[in-house]
Short mmCIF file of C-alpha atoms and ligand atoms in Angstrom, two decimals:
data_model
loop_
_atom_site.label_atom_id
_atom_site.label_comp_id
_atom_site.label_asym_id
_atom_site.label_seq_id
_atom_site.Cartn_x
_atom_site.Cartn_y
_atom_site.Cartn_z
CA UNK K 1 133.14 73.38 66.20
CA UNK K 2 129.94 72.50 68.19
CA UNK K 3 126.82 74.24 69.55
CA UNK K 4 125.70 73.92 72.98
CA UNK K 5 122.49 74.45 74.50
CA UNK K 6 120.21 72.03 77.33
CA UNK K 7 117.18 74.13 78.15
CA UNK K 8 116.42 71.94 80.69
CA UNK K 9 115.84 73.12 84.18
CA UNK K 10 117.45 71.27 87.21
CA UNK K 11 116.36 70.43 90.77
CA UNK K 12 119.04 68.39 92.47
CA UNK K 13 118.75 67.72 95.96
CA UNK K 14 116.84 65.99 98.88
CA UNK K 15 113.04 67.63 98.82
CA UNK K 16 113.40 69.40 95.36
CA UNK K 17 110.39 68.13 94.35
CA UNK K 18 108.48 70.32 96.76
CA UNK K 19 109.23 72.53 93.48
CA UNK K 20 106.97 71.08 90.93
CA UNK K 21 104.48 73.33 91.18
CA UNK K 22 106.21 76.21 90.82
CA UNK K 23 107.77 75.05 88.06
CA UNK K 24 104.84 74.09 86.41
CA UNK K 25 102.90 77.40 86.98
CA UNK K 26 101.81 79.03 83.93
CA UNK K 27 101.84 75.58 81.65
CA UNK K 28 98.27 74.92 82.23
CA UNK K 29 95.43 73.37 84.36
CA UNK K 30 95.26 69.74 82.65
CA UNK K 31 98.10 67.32 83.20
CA UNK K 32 99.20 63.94 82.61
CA UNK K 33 101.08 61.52 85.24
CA UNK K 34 103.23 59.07 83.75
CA UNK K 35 104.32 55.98 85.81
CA UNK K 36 105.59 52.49 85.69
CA UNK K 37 104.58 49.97 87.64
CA UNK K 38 103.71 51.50 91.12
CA UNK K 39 107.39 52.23 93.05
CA UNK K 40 106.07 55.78 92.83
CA UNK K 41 103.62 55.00 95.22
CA UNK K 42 106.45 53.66 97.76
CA UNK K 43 108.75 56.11 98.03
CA UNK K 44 106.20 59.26 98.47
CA UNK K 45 106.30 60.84 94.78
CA UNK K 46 102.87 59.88 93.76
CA UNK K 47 101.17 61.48 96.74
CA UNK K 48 103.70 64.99 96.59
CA UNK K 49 102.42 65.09 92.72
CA UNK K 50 99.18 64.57 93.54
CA UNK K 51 98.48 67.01 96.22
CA UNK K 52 101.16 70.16 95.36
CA UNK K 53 98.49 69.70 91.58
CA UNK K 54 95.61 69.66 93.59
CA UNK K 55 97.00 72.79 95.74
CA UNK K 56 97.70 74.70 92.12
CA UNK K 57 94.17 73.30 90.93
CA UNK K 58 95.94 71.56 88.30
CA UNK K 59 93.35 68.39 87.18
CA UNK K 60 95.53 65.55 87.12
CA UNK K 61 94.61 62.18 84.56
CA UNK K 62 96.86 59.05 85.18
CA UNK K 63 98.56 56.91 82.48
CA UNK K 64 100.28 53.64 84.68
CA UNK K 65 102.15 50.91 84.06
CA UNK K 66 104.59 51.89 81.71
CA UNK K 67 106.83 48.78 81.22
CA UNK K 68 111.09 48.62 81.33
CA UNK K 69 111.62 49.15 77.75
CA UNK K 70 108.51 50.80 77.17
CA UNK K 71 106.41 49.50 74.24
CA UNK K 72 104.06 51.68 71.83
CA UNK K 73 100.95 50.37 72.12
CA UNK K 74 101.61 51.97 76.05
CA UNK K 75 102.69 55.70 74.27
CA UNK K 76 99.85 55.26 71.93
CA UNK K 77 97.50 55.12 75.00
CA UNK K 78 98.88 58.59 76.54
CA UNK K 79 98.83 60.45 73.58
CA UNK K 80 94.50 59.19 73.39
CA UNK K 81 94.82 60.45 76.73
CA UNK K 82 96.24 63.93 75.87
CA UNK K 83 93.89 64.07 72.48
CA UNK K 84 90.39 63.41 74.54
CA UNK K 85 91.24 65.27 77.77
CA UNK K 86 93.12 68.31 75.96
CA UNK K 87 96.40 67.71 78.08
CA UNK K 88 98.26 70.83 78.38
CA UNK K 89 101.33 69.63 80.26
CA UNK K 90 103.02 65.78 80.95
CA UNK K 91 104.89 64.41 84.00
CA UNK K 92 106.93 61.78 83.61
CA UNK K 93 107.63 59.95 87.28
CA UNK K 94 110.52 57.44 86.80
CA UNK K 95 113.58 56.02 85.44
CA UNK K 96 114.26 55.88 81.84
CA UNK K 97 111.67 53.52 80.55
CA UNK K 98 108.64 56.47 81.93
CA UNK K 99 110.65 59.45 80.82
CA UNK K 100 111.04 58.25 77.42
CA UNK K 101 107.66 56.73 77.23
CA UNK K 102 106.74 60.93 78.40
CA UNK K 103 108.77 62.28 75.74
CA UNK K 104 107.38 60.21 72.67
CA UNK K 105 103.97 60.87 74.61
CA UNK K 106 104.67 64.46 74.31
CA UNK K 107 105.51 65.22 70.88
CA UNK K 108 102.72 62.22 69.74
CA UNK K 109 100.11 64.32 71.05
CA UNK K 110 100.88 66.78 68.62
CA UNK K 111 101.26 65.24 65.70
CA UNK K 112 98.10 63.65 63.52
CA UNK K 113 99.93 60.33 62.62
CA UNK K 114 100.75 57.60 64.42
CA UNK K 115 103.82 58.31 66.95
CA UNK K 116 105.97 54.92 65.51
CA UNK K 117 105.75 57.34 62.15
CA UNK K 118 108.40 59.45 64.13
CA UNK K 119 111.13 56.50 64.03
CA UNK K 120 109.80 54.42 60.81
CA UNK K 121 109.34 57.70 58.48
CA UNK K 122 111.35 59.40 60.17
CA UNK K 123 108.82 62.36 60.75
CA UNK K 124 109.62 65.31 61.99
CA UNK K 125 108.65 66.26 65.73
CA UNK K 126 107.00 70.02 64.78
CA UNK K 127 105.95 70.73 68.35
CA UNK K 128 105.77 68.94 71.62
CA UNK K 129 103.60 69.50 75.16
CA UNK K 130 106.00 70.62 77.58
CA UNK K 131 107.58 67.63 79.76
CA UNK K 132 108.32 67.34 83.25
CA UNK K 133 110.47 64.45 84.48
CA UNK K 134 110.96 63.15 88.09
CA UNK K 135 113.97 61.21 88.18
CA UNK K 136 113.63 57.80 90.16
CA UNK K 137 116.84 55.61 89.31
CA UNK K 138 120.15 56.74 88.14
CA UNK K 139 121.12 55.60 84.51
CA UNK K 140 119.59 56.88 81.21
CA UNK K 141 120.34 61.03 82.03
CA UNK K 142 116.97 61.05 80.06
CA UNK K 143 116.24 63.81 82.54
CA UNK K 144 118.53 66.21 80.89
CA UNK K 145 118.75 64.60 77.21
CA UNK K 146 116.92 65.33 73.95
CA UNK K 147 116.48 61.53 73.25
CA UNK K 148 113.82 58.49 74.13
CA UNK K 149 113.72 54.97 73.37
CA UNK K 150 111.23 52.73 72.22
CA UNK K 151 110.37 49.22 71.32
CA UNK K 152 107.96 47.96 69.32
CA UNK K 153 107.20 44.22 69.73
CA UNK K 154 105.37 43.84 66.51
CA UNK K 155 108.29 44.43 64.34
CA UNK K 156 111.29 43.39 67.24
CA UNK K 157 112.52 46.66 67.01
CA UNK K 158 114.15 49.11 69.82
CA UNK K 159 114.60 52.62 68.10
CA UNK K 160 115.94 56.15 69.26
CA UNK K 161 114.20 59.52 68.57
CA UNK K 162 116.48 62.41 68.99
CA UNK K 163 114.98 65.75 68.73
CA UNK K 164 115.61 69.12 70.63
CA UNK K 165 111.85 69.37 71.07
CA UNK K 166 111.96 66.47 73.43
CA UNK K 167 114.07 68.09 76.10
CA UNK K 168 112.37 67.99 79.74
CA UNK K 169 111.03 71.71 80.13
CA UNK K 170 112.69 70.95 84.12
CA UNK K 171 113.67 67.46 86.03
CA UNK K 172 113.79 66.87 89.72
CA UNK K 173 116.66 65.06 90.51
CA UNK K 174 116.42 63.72 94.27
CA UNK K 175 118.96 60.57 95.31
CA UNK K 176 117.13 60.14 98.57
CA UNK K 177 114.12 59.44 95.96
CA UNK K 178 116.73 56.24 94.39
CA UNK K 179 117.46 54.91 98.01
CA UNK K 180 114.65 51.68 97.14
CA UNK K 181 116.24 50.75 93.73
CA UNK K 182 117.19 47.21 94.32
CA UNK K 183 121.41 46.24 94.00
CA UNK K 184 120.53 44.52 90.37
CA UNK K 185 118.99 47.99 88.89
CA UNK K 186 121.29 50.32 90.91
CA UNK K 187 124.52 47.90 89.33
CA UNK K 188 122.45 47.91 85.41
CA UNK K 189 121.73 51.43 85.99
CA UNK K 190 125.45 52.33 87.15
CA UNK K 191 126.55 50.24 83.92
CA UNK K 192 124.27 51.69 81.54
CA UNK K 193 126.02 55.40 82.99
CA UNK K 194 129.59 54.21 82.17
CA UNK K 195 129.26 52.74 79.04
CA UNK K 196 127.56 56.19 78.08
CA UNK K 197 130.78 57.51 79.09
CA UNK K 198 132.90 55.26 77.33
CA UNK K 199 130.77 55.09 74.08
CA UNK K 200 132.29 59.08 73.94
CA UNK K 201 135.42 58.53 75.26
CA UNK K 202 136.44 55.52 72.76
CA UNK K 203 135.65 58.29 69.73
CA UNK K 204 137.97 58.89 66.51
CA UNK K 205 137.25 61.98 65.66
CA UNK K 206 139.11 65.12 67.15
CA UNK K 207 138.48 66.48 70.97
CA UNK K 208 139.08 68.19 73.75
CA UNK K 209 142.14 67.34 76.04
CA UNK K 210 139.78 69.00 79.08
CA UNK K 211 136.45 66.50 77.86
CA UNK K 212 138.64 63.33 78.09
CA UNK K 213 139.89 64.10 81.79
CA UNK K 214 136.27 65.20 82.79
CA UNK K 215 134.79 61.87 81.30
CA UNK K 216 137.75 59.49 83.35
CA UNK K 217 136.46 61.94 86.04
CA UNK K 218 132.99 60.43 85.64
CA UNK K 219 134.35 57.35 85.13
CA UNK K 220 136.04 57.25 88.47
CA UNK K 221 132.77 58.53 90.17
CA UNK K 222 130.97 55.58 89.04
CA UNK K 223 133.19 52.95 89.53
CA UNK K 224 133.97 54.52 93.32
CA UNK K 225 130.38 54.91 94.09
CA UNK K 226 127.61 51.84 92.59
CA UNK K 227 129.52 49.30 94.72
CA UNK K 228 128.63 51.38 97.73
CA UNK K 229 125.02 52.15 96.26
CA UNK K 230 124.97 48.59 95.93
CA UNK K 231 126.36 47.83 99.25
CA UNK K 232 124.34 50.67 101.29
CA UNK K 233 121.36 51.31 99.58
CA UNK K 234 120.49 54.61 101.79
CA UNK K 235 124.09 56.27 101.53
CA UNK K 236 123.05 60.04 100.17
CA UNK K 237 126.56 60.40 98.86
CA UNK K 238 126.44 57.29 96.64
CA UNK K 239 123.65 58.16 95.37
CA UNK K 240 123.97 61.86 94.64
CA UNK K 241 126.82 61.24 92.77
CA UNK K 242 125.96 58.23 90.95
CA UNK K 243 122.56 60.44 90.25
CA UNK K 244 124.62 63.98 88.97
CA UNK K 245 127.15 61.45 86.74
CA UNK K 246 124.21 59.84 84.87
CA UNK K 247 122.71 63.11 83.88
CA UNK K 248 125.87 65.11 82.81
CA UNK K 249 127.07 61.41 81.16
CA UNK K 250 124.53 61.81 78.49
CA UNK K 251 123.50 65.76 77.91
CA UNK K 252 126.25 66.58 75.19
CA UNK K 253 128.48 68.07 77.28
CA UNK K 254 130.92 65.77 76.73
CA UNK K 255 130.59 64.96 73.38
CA UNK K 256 132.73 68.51 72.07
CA UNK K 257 133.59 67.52 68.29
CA UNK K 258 132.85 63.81 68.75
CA UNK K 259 130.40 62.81 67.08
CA UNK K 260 131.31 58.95 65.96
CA UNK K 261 127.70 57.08 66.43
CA UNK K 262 127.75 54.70 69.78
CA UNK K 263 128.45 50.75 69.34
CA UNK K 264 128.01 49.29 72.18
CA UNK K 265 124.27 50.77 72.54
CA UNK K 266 123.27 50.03 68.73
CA UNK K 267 124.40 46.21 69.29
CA UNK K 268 122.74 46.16 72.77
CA UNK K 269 119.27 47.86 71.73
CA UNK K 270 118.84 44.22 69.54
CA UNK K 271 119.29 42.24 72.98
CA UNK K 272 116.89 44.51 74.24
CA UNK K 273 114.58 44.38 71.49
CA UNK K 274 114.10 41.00 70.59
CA UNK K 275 114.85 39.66 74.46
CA UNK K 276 113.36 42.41 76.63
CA UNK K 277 116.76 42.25 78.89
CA UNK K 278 117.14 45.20 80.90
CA UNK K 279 119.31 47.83 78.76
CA UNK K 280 122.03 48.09 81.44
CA UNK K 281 122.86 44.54 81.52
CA UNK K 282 123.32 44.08 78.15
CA UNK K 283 125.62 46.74 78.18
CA UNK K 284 127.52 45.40 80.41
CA UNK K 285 128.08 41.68 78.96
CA UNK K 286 128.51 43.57 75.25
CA UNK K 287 131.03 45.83 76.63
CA UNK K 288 134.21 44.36 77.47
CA UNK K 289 133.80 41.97 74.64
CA UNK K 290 133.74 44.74 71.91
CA UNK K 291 136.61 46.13 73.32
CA UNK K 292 138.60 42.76 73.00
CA UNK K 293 137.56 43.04 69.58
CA UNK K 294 138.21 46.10 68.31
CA UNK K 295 141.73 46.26 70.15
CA UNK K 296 144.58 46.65 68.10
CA UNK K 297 147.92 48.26 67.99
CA UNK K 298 146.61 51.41 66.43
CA UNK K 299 144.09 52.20 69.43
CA UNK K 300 145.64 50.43 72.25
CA UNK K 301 147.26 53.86 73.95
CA UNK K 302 143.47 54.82 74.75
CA UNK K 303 142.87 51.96 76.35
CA UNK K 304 145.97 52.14 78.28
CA UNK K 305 144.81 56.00 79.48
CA UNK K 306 141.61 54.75 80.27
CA UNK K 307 142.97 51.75 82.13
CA UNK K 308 145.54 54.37 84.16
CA UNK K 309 143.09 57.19 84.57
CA UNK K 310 140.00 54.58 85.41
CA UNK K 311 141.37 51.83 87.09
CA UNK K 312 144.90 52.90 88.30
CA UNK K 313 147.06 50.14 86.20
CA UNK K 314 150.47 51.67 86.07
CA UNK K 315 152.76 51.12 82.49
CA UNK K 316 154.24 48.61 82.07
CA UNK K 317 155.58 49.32 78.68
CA UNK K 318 153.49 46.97 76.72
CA UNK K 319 150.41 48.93 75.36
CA UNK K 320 148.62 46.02 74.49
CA UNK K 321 148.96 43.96 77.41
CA UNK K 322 148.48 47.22 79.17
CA UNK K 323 145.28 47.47 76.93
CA UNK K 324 144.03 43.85 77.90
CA UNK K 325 144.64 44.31 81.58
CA UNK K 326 142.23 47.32 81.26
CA UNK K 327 139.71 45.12 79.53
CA UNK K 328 140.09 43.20 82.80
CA UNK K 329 139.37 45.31 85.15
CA UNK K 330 135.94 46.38 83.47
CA UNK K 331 134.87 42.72 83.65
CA UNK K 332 135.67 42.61 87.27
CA UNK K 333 133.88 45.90 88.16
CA UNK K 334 130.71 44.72 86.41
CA UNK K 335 130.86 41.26 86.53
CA UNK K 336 132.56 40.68 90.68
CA UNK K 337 132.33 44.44 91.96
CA UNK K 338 128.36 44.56 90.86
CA UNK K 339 128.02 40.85 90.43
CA UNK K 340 126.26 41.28 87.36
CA UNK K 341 126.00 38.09 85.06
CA UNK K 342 128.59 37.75 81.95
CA UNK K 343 127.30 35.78 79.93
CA UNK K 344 124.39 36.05 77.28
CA UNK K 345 123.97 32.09 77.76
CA UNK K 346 123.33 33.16 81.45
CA UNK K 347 120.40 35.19 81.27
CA UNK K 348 119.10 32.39 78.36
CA UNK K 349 120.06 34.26 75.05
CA UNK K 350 121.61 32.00 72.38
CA UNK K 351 122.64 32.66 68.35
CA UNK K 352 119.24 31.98 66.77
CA UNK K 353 118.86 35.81 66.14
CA UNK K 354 122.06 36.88 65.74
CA UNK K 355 122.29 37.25 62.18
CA UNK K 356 119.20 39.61 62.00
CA UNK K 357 119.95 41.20 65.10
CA UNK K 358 123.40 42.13 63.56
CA UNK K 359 121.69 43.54 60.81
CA UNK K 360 119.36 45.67 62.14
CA UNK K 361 122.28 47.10 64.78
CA UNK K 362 124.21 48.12 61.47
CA UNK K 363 121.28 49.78 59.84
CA UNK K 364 120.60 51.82 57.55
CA UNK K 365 124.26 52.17 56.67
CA UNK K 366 124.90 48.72 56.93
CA UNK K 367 128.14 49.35 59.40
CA UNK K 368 128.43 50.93 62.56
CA UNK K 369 131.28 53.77 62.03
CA UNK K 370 132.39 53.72 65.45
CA UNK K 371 136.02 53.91 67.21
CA UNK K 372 136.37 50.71 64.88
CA UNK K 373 133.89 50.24 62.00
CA UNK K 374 131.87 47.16 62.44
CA UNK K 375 129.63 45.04 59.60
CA UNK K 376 127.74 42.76 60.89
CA UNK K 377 129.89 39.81 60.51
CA UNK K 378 131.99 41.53 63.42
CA UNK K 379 128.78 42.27 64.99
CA UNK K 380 127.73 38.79 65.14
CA UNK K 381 131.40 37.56 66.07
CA UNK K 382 130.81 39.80 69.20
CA UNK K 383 127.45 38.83 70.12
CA UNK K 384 129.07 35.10 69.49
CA UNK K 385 131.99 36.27 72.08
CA UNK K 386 129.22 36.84 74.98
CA UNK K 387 127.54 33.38 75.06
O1 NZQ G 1 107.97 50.65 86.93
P1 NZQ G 1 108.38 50.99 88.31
O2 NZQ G 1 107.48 50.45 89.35
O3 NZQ G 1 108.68 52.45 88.50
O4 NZQ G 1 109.76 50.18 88.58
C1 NZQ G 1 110.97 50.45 87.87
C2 NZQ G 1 111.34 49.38 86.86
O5 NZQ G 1 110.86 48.14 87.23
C3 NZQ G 1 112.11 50.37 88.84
N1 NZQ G 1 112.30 51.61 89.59
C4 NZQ G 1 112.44 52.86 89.13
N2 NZQ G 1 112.62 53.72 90.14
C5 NZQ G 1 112.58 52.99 91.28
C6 NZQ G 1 112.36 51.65 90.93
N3 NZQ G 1 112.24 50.68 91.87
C7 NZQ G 1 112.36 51.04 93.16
N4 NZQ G 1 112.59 52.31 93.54
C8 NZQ G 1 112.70 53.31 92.65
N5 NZQ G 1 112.96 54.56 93.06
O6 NZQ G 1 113.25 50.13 88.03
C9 NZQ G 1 112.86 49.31 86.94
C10 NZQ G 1 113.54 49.79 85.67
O7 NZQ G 1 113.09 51.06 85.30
P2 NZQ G 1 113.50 51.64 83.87
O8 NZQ G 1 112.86 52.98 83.73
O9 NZQ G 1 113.23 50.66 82.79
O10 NZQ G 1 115.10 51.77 84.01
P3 NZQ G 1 116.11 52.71 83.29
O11 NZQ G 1 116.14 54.05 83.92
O12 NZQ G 1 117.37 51.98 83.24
O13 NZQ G 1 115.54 52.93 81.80
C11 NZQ G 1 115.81 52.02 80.77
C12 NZQ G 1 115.22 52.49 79.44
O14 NZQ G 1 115.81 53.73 78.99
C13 NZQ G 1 116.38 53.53 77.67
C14 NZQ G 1 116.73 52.07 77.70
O15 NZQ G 1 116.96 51.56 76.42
C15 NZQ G 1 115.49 51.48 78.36
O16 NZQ G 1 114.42 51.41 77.45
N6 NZQ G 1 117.48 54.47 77.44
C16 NZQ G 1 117.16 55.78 77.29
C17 NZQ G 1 118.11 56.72 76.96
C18 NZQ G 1 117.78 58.15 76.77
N7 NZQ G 1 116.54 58.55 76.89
O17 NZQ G 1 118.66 58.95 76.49
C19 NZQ G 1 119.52 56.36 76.73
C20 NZQ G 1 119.88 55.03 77.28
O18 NZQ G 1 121.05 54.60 76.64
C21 NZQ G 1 118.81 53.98 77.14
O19 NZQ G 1 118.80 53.42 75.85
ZN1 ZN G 2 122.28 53.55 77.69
#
């Protein structure tokens, strides 16, 4: 049994952000922009905020450069912001790293402590300003999720807060706006998007027959559409899709009855964390070599589906080599098809933080009960299998 509810409001399409200030009508006359570092002010977005607030006499304060993997000390800033100026609503313009930084912004400026207190204490989020989230690049589905990520270079640490209170109050959701994300964040982005996919699909406990074929579904979107993003940077039907897939990858609506935690993103956050790598690459070097690892006779047949349904390998008979060849394929999509690097050695990682890393990807239960449990000796043998 499950419950399902996104409250989340969606504007998909070219233009949809003409929208925002109807959508915003009624939340108040004080907002907050959010934004990275300036491709907002390239593509158009920045200006449409600004004057559709101005137009709804909505007084707009800024909060810029927001960093990939945001840090706190840049959330801690906002939520001053918010205190001082009596914020009554936030907009969040851009991909993951913005929207999260908007969400922990959001419920932070409603809370007397300190907003790491959230993820260290584990505090509860009482009440949040509303959020509004303009989606720039295709990967996180932050738009549509109850989740943000932070990191927080004093301690190394990259940590999730998941709360139903940090669900975007509405998200505009315009490919034509992803059309100047460069091939190397349009291939992390399309990884990070699959391996959300996968981190459901590869899932012991019991589901739905009609969630697995929608998630190969997705799958096949993804792997059928980044090379072309990649490839044509301005094709609308790349995009759109690539842009749909990464918010219904991540929303719960495929997750039914699983509800095994992920793998893959608790041993990439580390990379993340202690290297500042962007998210989607390290998913994609981690990937294929925790599935070598956990592989074994008793999973294999999932593997095989996955390699039928995804990549189109017929039978032939042997569900492990089947298994393997599957493995394959996955490497050559993200490491030929989106010429992403393989390697941790590659992108100048090496083991002198693996043990700690390991442990903090397997806390606080000290495994990861995944599709395969994992201590962190196995967690260190697959961080050892990527150099
Ligand atoms: O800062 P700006 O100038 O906007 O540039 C960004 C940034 O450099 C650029 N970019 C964004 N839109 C663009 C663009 N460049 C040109 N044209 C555009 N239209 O892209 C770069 C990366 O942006 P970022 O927001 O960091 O990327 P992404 O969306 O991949 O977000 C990654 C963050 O989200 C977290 C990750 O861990 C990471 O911190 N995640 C959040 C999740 C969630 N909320 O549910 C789940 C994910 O698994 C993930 O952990
Ligand atoms: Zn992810």
């Amino acid at each position: 049994m499950f419950v399902y509810h996104i409250p989340t409001k969606i504007y998909f399409g070219e233009n949809q952000l003409n929208f925002l200030s109807d959508a915003v009508s009624g939340f108040g006359k004080k907002a907050l922009l959010v934004y990275g570092g300036g491709s907002i002010k390239k593509n158009g977005v920045y200006d449409s905020i600004l004057l559709q607030m101005k137009n709804s006499g909505v007084q707009i304060f800024e909060l810029s450069g927001i960093e990939p993997n945001p840090k706190v000390d840049s959330v801690r800033r906002g939520i001053s912001l918010c205190k001082s100026e009596k914020i009554d609503f936030v907009i969040a313009a851009g991909g993951g790293s913005v929207m999260d930084a908007g969400k922990f912004i959001c419920a932070g400026a409603c809370a007397e402590h300190d907003v790491w207190e959230f993820i260290s204490s584990g505090r509860p989020v009482k009440k949040a300003l509303p959020l509004f989230c303009v989606l720039t690049v295709s990967a996180t589905g932050s738009e549509m999720d109850n989740t943000a990520v932070l990191n927080n270079p004093e301690t190394m640490e990259k940590r999730a807060l998941i709360d139903d209170k940090l669900f975007p109050v509405a998200s505009f959701c315009d490919p034509a706006l992803t059309y100047s994300v460069n091939a190397y964040q349009t291939a992390c982005g399309s990884a990070d998007i699959l391996s959300h996919l996968m981190e459901v699909y590869f899932n012991r406990n019991q589901n739905l027959f009609m969630l697995d074929t929608q998630m190969e579904g997705m799958m096949r979107t993804v792997v059928k559409f980044a090379p072309v993003a990649v490839a044509e940077p301005e094709n609308y039907e790349a995009r759109a899709n690539l842009m749909w897939t990464s918010t219904w990858a991540i929303n719960g609506y495929i997750y039914g009855c699983k509800k095994n935690p992920w793998s893959c993103h608790a041993i990439e956050h580390q990379l993340s964390a202690v290297y500042d790598i962007t998210h989607g690459l390290g998913l994609a070097i981690i990937t294929p070599r925790w599935m070598e690892f956990v592989l074994d006779e008793s999973n294999a047949e999932k593997f095989c589906r996955f390699g039928k349904e995804v990549f189109g390998i017929e039978s032939s008979g042997h569900s492990i080599q089947d298994a393997r060849r599957a493995i394959d394929c996955l490497k050559d999509f993200f490491y030929s098809k989106l010429n992403l690097k393989s390697t941790l050695s590659e992108i100048n990682i090496d083991c002198s933080h693996f043990e700690s890393m390991a442990k903090n990807a397997c806390s606080p239960a000290g495994y990861i009960n995944g599709w395969k449990k994992l201590y962190p000796d196995d967690v260190v043998q697959i961080y050892k299998n990527c150099l």
